[in-house]
Structure formats: structure tokens, C-alpha cells
Coordinates of C-alpha atoms and ligand atoms in Angstrom, one line a residue:
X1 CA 99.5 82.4 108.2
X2 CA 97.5 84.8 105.7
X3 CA 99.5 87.2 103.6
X4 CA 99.1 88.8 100.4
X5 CA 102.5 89.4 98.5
X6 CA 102.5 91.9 96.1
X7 CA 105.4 94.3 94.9
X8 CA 106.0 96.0 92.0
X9 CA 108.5 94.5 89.3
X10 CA 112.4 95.2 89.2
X11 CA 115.1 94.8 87.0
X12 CA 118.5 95.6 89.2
X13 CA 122.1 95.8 87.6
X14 CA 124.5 95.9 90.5
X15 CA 128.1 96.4 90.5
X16 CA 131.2 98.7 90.7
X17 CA 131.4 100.9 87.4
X18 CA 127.4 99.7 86.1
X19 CA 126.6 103.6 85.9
X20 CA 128.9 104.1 83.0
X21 CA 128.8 100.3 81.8
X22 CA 125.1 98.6 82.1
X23 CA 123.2 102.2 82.2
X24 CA 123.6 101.8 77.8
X25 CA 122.6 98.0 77.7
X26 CA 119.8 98.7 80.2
X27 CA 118.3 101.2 77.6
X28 CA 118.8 99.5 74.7
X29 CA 117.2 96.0 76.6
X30 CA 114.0 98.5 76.8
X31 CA 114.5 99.5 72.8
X32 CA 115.2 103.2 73.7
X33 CA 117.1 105.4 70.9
X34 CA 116.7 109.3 72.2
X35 CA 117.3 108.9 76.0
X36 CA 117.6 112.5 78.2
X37 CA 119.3 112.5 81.2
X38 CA 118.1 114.2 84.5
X39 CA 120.4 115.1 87.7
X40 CA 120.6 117.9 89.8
X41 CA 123.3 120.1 89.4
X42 CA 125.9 118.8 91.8
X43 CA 125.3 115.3 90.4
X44 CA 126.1 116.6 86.4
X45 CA 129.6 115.5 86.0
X46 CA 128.5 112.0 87.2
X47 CA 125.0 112.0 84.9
X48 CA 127.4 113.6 81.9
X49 CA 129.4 110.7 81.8
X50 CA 125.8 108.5 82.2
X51 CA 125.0 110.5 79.1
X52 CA 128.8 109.6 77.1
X53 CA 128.6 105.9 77.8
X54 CA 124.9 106.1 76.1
X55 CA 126.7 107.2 73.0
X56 CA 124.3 107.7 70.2
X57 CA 121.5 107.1 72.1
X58 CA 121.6 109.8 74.5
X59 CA 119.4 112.9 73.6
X60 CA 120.9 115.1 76.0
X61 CA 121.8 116.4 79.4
X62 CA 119.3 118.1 81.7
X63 CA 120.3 119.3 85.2
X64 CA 117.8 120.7 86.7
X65 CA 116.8 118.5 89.5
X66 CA 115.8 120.9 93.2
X67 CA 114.7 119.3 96.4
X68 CA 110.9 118.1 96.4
X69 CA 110.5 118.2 92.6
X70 CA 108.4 122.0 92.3
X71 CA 106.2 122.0 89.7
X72 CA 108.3 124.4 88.0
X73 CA 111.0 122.7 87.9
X74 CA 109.1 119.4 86.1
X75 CA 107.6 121.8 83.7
X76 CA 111.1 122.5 82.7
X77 CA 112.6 119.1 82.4
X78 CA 109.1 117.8 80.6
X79 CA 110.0 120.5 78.4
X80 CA 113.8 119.3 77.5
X81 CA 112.2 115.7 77.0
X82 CA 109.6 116.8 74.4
X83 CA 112.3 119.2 72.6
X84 CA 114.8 116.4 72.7
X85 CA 112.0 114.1 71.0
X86 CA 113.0 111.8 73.9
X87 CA 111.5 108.1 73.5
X88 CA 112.8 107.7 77.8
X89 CA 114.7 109.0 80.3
X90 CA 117.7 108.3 82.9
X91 CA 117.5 109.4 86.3
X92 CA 121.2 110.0 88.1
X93 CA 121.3 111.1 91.4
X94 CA 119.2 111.1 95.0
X95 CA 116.1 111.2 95.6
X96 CA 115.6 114.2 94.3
X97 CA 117.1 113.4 90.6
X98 CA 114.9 110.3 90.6
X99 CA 111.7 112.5 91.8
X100 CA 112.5 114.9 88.6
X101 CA 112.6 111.4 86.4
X102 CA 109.3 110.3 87.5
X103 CA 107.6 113.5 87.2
X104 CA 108.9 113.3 83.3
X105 CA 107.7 109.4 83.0
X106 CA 104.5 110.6 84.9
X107 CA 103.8 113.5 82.3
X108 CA 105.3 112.1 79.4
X109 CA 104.6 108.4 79.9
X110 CA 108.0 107.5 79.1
X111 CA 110.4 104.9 80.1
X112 CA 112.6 105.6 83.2
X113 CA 116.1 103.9 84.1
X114 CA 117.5 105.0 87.6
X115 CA 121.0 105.3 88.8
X116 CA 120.6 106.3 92.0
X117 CA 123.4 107.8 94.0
X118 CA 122.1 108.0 97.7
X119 CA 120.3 105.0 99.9
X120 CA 116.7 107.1 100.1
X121 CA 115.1 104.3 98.0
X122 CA 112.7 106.2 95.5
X123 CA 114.0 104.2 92.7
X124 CA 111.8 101.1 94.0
X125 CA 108.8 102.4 94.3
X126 CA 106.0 104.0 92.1
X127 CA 105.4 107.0 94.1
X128 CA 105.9 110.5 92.9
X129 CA 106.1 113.7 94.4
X130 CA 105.3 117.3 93.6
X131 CA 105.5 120.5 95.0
X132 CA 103.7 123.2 94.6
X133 CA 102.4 126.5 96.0
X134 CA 104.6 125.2 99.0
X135 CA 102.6 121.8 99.4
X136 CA 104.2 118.6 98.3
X137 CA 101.5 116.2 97.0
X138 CA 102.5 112.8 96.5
X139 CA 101.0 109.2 94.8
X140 CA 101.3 106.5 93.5
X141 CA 101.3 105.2 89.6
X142 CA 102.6 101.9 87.7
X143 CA 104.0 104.0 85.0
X144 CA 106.7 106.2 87.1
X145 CA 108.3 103.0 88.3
X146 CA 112.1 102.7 86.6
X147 CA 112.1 99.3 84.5
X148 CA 115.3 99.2 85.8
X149 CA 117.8 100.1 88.7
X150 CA 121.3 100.7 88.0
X151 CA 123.3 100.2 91.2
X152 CA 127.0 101.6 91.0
X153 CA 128.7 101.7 94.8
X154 CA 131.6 103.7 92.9
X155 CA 129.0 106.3 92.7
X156 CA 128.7 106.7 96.2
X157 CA 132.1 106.7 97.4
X158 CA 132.0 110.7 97.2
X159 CA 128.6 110.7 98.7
X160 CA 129.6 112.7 102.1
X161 CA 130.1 110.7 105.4
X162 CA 127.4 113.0 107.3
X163 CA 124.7 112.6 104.0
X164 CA 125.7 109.0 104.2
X165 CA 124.7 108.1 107.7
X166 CA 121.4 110.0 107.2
X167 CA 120.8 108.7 103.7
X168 CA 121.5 104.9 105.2
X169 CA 119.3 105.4 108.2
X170 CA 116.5 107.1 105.9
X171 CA 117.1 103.0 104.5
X172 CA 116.6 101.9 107.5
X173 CA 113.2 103.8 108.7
X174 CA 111.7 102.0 105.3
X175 CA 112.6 98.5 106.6
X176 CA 111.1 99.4 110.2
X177 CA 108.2 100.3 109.2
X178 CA 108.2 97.7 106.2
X179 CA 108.1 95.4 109.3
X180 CA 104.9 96.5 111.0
X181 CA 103.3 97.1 107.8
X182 CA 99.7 96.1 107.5
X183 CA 100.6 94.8 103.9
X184 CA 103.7 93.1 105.1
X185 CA 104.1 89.8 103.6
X186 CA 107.3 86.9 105.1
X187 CA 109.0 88.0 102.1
X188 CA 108.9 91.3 102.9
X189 CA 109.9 91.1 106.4
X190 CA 112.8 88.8 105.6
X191 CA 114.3 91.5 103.1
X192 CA 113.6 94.2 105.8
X193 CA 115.3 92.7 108.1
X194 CA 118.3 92.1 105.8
X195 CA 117.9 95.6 104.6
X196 CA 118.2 97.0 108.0
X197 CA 121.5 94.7 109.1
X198 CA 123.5 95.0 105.9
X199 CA 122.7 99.4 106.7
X200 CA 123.3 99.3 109.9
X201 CA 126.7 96.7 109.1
X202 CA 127.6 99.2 106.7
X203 CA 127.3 102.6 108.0
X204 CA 130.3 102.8 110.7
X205 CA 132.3 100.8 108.4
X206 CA 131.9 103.6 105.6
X207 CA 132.5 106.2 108.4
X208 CA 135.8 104.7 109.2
X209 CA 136.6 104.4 105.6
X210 CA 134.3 106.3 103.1
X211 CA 136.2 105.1 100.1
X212 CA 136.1 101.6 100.4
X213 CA 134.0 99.6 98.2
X214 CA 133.2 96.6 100.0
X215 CA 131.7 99.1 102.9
X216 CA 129.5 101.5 99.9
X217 CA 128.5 98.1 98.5
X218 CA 127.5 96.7 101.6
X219 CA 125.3 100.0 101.8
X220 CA 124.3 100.2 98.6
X221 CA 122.5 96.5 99.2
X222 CA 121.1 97.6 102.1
X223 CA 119.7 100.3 100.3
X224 CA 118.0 98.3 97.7
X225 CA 116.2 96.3 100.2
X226 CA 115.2 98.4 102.2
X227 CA 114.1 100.4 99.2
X228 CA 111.8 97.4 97.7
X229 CA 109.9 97.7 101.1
X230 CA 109.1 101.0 100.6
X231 CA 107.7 100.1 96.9
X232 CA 105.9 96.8 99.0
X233 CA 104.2 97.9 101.9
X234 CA 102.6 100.9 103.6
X235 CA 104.5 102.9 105.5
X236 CA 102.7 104.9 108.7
X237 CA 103.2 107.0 111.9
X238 CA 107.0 107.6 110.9
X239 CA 107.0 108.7 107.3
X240 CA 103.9 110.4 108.0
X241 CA 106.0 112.9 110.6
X242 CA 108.5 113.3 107.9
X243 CA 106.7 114.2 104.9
X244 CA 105.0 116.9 107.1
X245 CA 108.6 118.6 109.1
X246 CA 109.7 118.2 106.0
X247 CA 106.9 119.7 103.5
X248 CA 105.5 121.8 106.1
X249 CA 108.6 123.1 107.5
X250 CA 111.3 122.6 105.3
X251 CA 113.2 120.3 107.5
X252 CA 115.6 118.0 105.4
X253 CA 114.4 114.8 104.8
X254 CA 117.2 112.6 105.5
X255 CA 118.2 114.2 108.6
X256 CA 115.0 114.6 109.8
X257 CA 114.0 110.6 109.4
X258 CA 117.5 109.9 111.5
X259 CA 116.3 111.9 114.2
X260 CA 112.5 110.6 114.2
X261 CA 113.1 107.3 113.8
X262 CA 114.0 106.3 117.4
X263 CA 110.8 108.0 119.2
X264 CA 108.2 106.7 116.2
X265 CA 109.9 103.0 117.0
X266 CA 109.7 103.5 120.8
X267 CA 105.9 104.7 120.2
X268 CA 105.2 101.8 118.0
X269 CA 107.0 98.9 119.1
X270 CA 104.7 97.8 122.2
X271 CA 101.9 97.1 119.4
X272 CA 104.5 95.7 117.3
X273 CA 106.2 93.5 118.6
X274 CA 107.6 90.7 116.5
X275 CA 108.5 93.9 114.3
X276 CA 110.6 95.5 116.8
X277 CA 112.2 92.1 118.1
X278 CA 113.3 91.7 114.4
X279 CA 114.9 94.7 114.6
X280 CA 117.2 94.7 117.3
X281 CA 117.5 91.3 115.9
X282 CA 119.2 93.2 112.8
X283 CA 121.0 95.9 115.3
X284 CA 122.4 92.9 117.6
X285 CA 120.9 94.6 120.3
X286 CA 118.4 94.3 122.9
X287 CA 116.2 97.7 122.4
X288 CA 115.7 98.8 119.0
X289 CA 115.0 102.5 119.5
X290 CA 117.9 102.9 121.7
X291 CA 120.3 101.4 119.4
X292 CA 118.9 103.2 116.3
X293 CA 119.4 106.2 119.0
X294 CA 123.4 105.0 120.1
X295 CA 124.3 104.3 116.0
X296 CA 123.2 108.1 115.0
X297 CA 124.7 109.4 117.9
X298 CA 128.2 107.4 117.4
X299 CA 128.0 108.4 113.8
X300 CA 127.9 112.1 115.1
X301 CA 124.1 112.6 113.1
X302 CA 121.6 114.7 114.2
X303 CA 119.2 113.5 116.9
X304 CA 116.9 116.4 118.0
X305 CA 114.4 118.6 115.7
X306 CA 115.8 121.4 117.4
X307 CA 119.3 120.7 115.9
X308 CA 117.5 121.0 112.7
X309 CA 115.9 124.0 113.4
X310 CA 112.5 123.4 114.4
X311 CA 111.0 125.8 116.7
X312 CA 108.9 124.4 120.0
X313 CA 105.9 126.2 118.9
X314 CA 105.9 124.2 115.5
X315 CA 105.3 121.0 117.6
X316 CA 101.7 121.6 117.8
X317 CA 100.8 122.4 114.3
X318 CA 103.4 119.4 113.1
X319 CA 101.2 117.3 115.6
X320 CA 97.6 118.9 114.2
X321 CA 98.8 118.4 110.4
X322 CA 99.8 114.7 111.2
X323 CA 96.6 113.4 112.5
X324 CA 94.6 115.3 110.1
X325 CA 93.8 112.2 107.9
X326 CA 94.0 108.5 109.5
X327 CA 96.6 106.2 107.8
X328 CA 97.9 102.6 108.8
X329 CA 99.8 102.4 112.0
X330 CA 100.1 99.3 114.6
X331 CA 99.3 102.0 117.6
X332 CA 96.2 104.2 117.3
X333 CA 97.9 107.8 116.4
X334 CA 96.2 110.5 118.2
X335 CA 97.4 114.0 117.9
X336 CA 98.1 113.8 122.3
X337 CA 100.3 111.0 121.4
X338 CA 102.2 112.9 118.2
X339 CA 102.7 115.4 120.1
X340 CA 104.1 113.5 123.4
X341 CA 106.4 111.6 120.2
X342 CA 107.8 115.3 118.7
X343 CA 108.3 116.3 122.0
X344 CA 110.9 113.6 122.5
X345 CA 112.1 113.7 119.2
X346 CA 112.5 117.8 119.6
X347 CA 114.3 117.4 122.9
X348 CA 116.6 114.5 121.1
X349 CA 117.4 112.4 124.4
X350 CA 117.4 108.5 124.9
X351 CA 113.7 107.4 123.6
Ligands
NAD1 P1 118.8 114.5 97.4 O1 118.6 113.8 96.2 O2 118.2 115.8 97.5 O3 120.4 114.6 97.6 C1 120.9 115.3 98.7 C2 122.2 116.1 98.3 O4 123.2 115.1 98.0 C3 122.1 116.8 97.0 O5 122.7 118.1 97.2 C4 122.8 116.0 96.0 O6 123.3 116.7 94.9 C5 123.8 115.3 96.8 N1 124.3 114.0 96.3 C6 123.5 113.0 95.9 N2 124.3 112.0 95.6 C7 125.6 112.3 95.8 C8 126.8 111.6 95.7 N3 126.9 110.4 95.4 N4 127.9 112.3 96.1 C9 127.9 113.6 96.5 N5 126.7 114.3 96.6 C10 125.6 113.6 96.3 O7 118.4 113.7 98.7 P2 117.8 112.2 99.0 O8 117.8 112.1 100.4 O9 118.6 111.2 98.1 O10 116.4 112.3 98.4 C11 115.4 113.1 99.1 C12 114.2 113.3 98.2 O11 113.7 112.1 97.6 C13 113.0 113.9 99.0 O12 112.4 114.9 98.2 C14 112.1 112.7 99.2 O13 110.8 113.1 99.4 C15 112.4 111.9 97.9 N6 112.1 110.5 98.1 C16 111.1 110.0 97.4 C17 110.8 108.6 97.5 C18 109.7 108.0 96.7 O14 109.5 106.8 96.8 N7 109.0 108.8 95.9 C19 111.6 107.8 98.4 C20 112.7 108.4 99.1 C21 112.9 109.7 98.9

């Protein structure tokens, strides 16, 4: 056995009501006085009462938060930090909440806290993302890393069925490919693994019932797991198709990783197979790729690129644009084989 473990450092405060009643302790554990508040605008009743419970040490509410982060819309919230003479900042929301936080911490170098609202995971991991001119540019830096996570499953309860499902399988495409990592580590693999059974535990039990707790909860876990992968590891061949249907053409990025997910398995697991063997392990099934396939399609999900609205001739350039610099996978990626891979996963039928 030869590993190196490595993953970035997290504080996490989970449990029912922490949004409103840790988020306050959390800030003053990090000796923050002036702390602005980013969500999107959908998400500012829940990031106002963030803001109330911080009492005198909140410096404001800003909702600008827009899919992708564009530059723009940084500039602005940077802006609202410096006015506010903001000494950190609070991040409530998705992904896309959490992206605006950690394009202030990256610009500002201040302290982040993030109470995140969906299971996409960004709040354990130091990678930003930008958009501009229509290209998203992403990386990596220590400093946009929250020094704390505030879980809250009563924060989720509202989160829609349909944006649950594809939030919670967007958790699960971290862990898979967490698995096959080349950085993977046992600890790593063990908390993917978990990550990927308490999702896939959770999701038609939150269908069935999206209000209960012990079903968001289970979720929510799942979530952060899955999520610390993400921060750990490398991801390849899958995430790679995402970030370009999704910066390239606009596809949404949770739906979008629930309809890849199946095919970019399928493709990878002959090369990886203790990886894929884990993972049906976590499904309680004997394929992976179809069960991922059978538990969006009994969730009612998406499963083609078409549905999404990809058209064929896209295929090619999506193939082209994901092969155009090599990256980590267990299976060489060649743009023949992308293509054969978004051919499936345009088509949406059993992988
Ligand atoms: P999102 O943050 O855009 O949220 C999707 C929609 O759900 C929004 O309209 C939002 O207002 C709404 N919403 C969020 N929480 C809700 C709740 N509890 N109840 C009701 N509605 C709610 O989507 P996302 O999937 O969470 O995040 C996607 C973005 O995050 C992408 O830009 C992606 O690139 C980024 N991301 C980054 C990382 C990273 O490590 N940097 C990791 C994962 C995702």
C-alpha cells in the first residue's frame, strides 16, 4: 500500500437550526466583528435571518449571487465588502452563493463561513470559479477555503424535489470519481463510499417525503462527504464533460452531472475496477452505471443531453473542447472515445 493523504482542513457544525444558531459562534470562534453576508436572491430571506442571528456583528446583506460567479457580479459583492469595512464574509446558499463568497475571500483575503443550502459540495474545497467574457476559469487557492461549514438540513427542506435529486447525484459523481482518483488515499475512498450510500439512501426517501428531517439529514451527510472528496482528490473524465456543457453551452450543472454520470462510469469502470465494485457496493447493486441510470430515472431526473437541450451538432465541439488539455483519468480519454461517451449520454438510454 502507497498513499499520500492530504485534504484541506474543516471545521463542520452540523445540525437542525445551526444556520440561525452556530453561524454567530462560528464567526466569533474566528474573531470576526463586521461580517457581510452573500446569497443569491432566492436564497435572501434564508441569508437575512443568517444576517439577524449575527446581531451586531453582521455588516450587511448582499444578494447578488448569479450562476457561474461573472466577473461582474464579484466586482459588485467585493465592492459591498470593502464599503461595509467587512473584516469576513458568510456564504448562504448553493453553489452559486458559495462561488460569490470565495471570489470575495479570493480578492479581499478575508475569512469565509459557508452555509450551504444544496449538496453540490463547493464548500469543501478551495476551488473558485469565474466567469467571464463567456469562459469560466477556475482554480485552486488555500485562502478561499471556508474555515468553517455550517450544515443546517432545515435549510434544505424547501430545496425542490427535482433540484434535490440532481443536487444529491451531483454528490454522488464527486465520490465516483473521488474513488478512481489518482490522489485517492483509504481514507478517502472509505468517505466516498459512505458519501455515495448515505446519497443514494437518501434521495428516494426525500422524494417520498421532502419535509422530513431524518431523510435531508441523511442527505445533507452525504453531501459533506462526498463534498470533502471533491476538496481531496482530482476529479477527471466526468467533471471535465461538465464544466465544458456546462461553460461552453450553458447546460445546468446539476442536471447535466445526473445525466453524464452513468456513461463517464460505464467508460471508466473497466480501468477502475475496485472503484466501480465499491460503488455498486454503495448502490446495493450489481452494475454501477445502470443503477446510477435506474435511481435518476425512478426519481423522474433527466437522463439525456437532449432533454437538456443540447443540440447533436454540439457533440463534436463538446468532444474537441474536452480533450483539448490531458487531465487524470483511469481510461486514456481520446476525443473518438468522448465523443462515443456524449453520444450515449445525448441519446440518454441504458449505459
Ligand atoms: P445554485 O447555487 O445555482 O442553486 C440552484 C438554484 O437553487 C438557485 O436558483 C438557488 O437559488 C436555488 N436554491 C438553493 N438552495 C435552495 C433551497 N434550500 N431551497 C430552495 N431553492 C434553493 O446551484 P448548485 O448546484 O448548488 O451550484 C452550482 C454552482 O456551484 C456551479 O456554478 C458550479 O460550478 C459551482 N460549484 C463549485 C464547486 C467548487 O468546488 N468550486 C463545487 C460544486 C459546484
Amino acid at each position: 500500500m502507497r498513499f499520500v493523504h492530504d485534504t484541506p482542513p474543516a471545521r463542520v457544525v452540523f445540525r437542525p437550526g445551526a444556520s440561525t444558531t452556530a453561524t454567530a459562534g462560528e464567526a466569533e470562534r474566528l474573531g470576526l466583528r463586521r461580517v457581510l453576508v452573500v446569497s443569491g436572491t432566492r436564497g435572501a430571506d434564508t441569508a437575512r435571518a443568517v444576517a439577524d442571528s449575527l446581531g451586531a456583528a453582521s455588516a450587511g446583506l448582499h444578494t447578488g449571487a448569479r450562476m457561474h460567479v461573472p466577473a461582474q457580479v464579484a466586482e459588485e459583492a467585493v465592492r459591498a465588502a470593502r464599503a461595509a469595512d467587512a473584516d469576513g464574509c458568510v456564504a448562504v446558499g448553493g453553489g452559486s452563493a458559495i462561488g460569490l463568497g470565495k471570489a470575495v475571500a479570493l480578492r479581499t483575503g478575508l475569512p469565509l463561513i459557508a452555509v450551504p443550502s444544496t449538496y453540490a459540495g463547493s464548500e469543501a474545497t478551495p476551488v473558485w470559479g469565474l466567469t467571464e467574457h463567456g469562459v469560466k476559469r477556475t482554480g485552486r487557492d488555500p485562502s478561499v477555503l471556508p474555515r468553517s461549514i455550517v450544515y443546517d438540513p432545515e435549510l434544505t427542506l424547501g430545496l425542490p424535489v427535482p433540484l434535490s435529486v440532481t443536487s444529491g447525484v451531483n454528490a454522488i459523481a464527486h465520490g465516483v470519481e473521488a474513488l478512481y482518483a489518482p490522489d485517492a488515499s483509504p481514507l478517502t475512498a472509505l468517505t466516498a463510499e459512505e458519501g455515495v450510500r448515505a446519497m443514494a439512501r437518501a434521495l428516494p426517501a426525500l422524494a417520498e417525503a421532502p419535509t422530513d428531517l431524518d431523510a435531508r439529514s441523511d442527505a445533507l451527510y452525504g453531501a459533506w462527504l462526498c463534498g470533502s472528496c471533491l476538496g481531496a482528490t482530482t476529479m477527471g473524465l466526468h467533471h471535465k464533460l461538465c464544466h465544458v456543457l456546462g461553460g461552453s453551452f450553458g447546460l445546468p450543472h446539476a442536471e447535466t452531472h445526473t445525466v453524464v454520470l452513468p456513461y463517464a462510469l460505464a467508460f471508466n469502470a473497466p480501468a477502475a475496477p475496485d472503484a466501480a465494485t465499491a460503488v455498486a457496493r454503495a448502490l446495493a447493486a450489481d452494475d454501477a452505471p445502470t443503477a446510477l441510470w435506474h435511481l435518476a430515472g425512478r426519481l423522474g431526473a433527466p437522463r439525456s443531453l437532449a432533454e437538456l437541450g443540447l443540440k447533436e451538432d454540439d457533440l463534436t465541439v463538446a468532444a474537441e473542447l474536452a480533450t483539448r488539455q490531458a487531465y487524470a483519468n483511469p481510461r486514456p480519454v481520446t476525443a473518438d472515445a468522448v465523443l462515443e461517451v456524449l453520444r450515449a449520454a445525448y441519446a440518454g438510454g441504458p449505459p
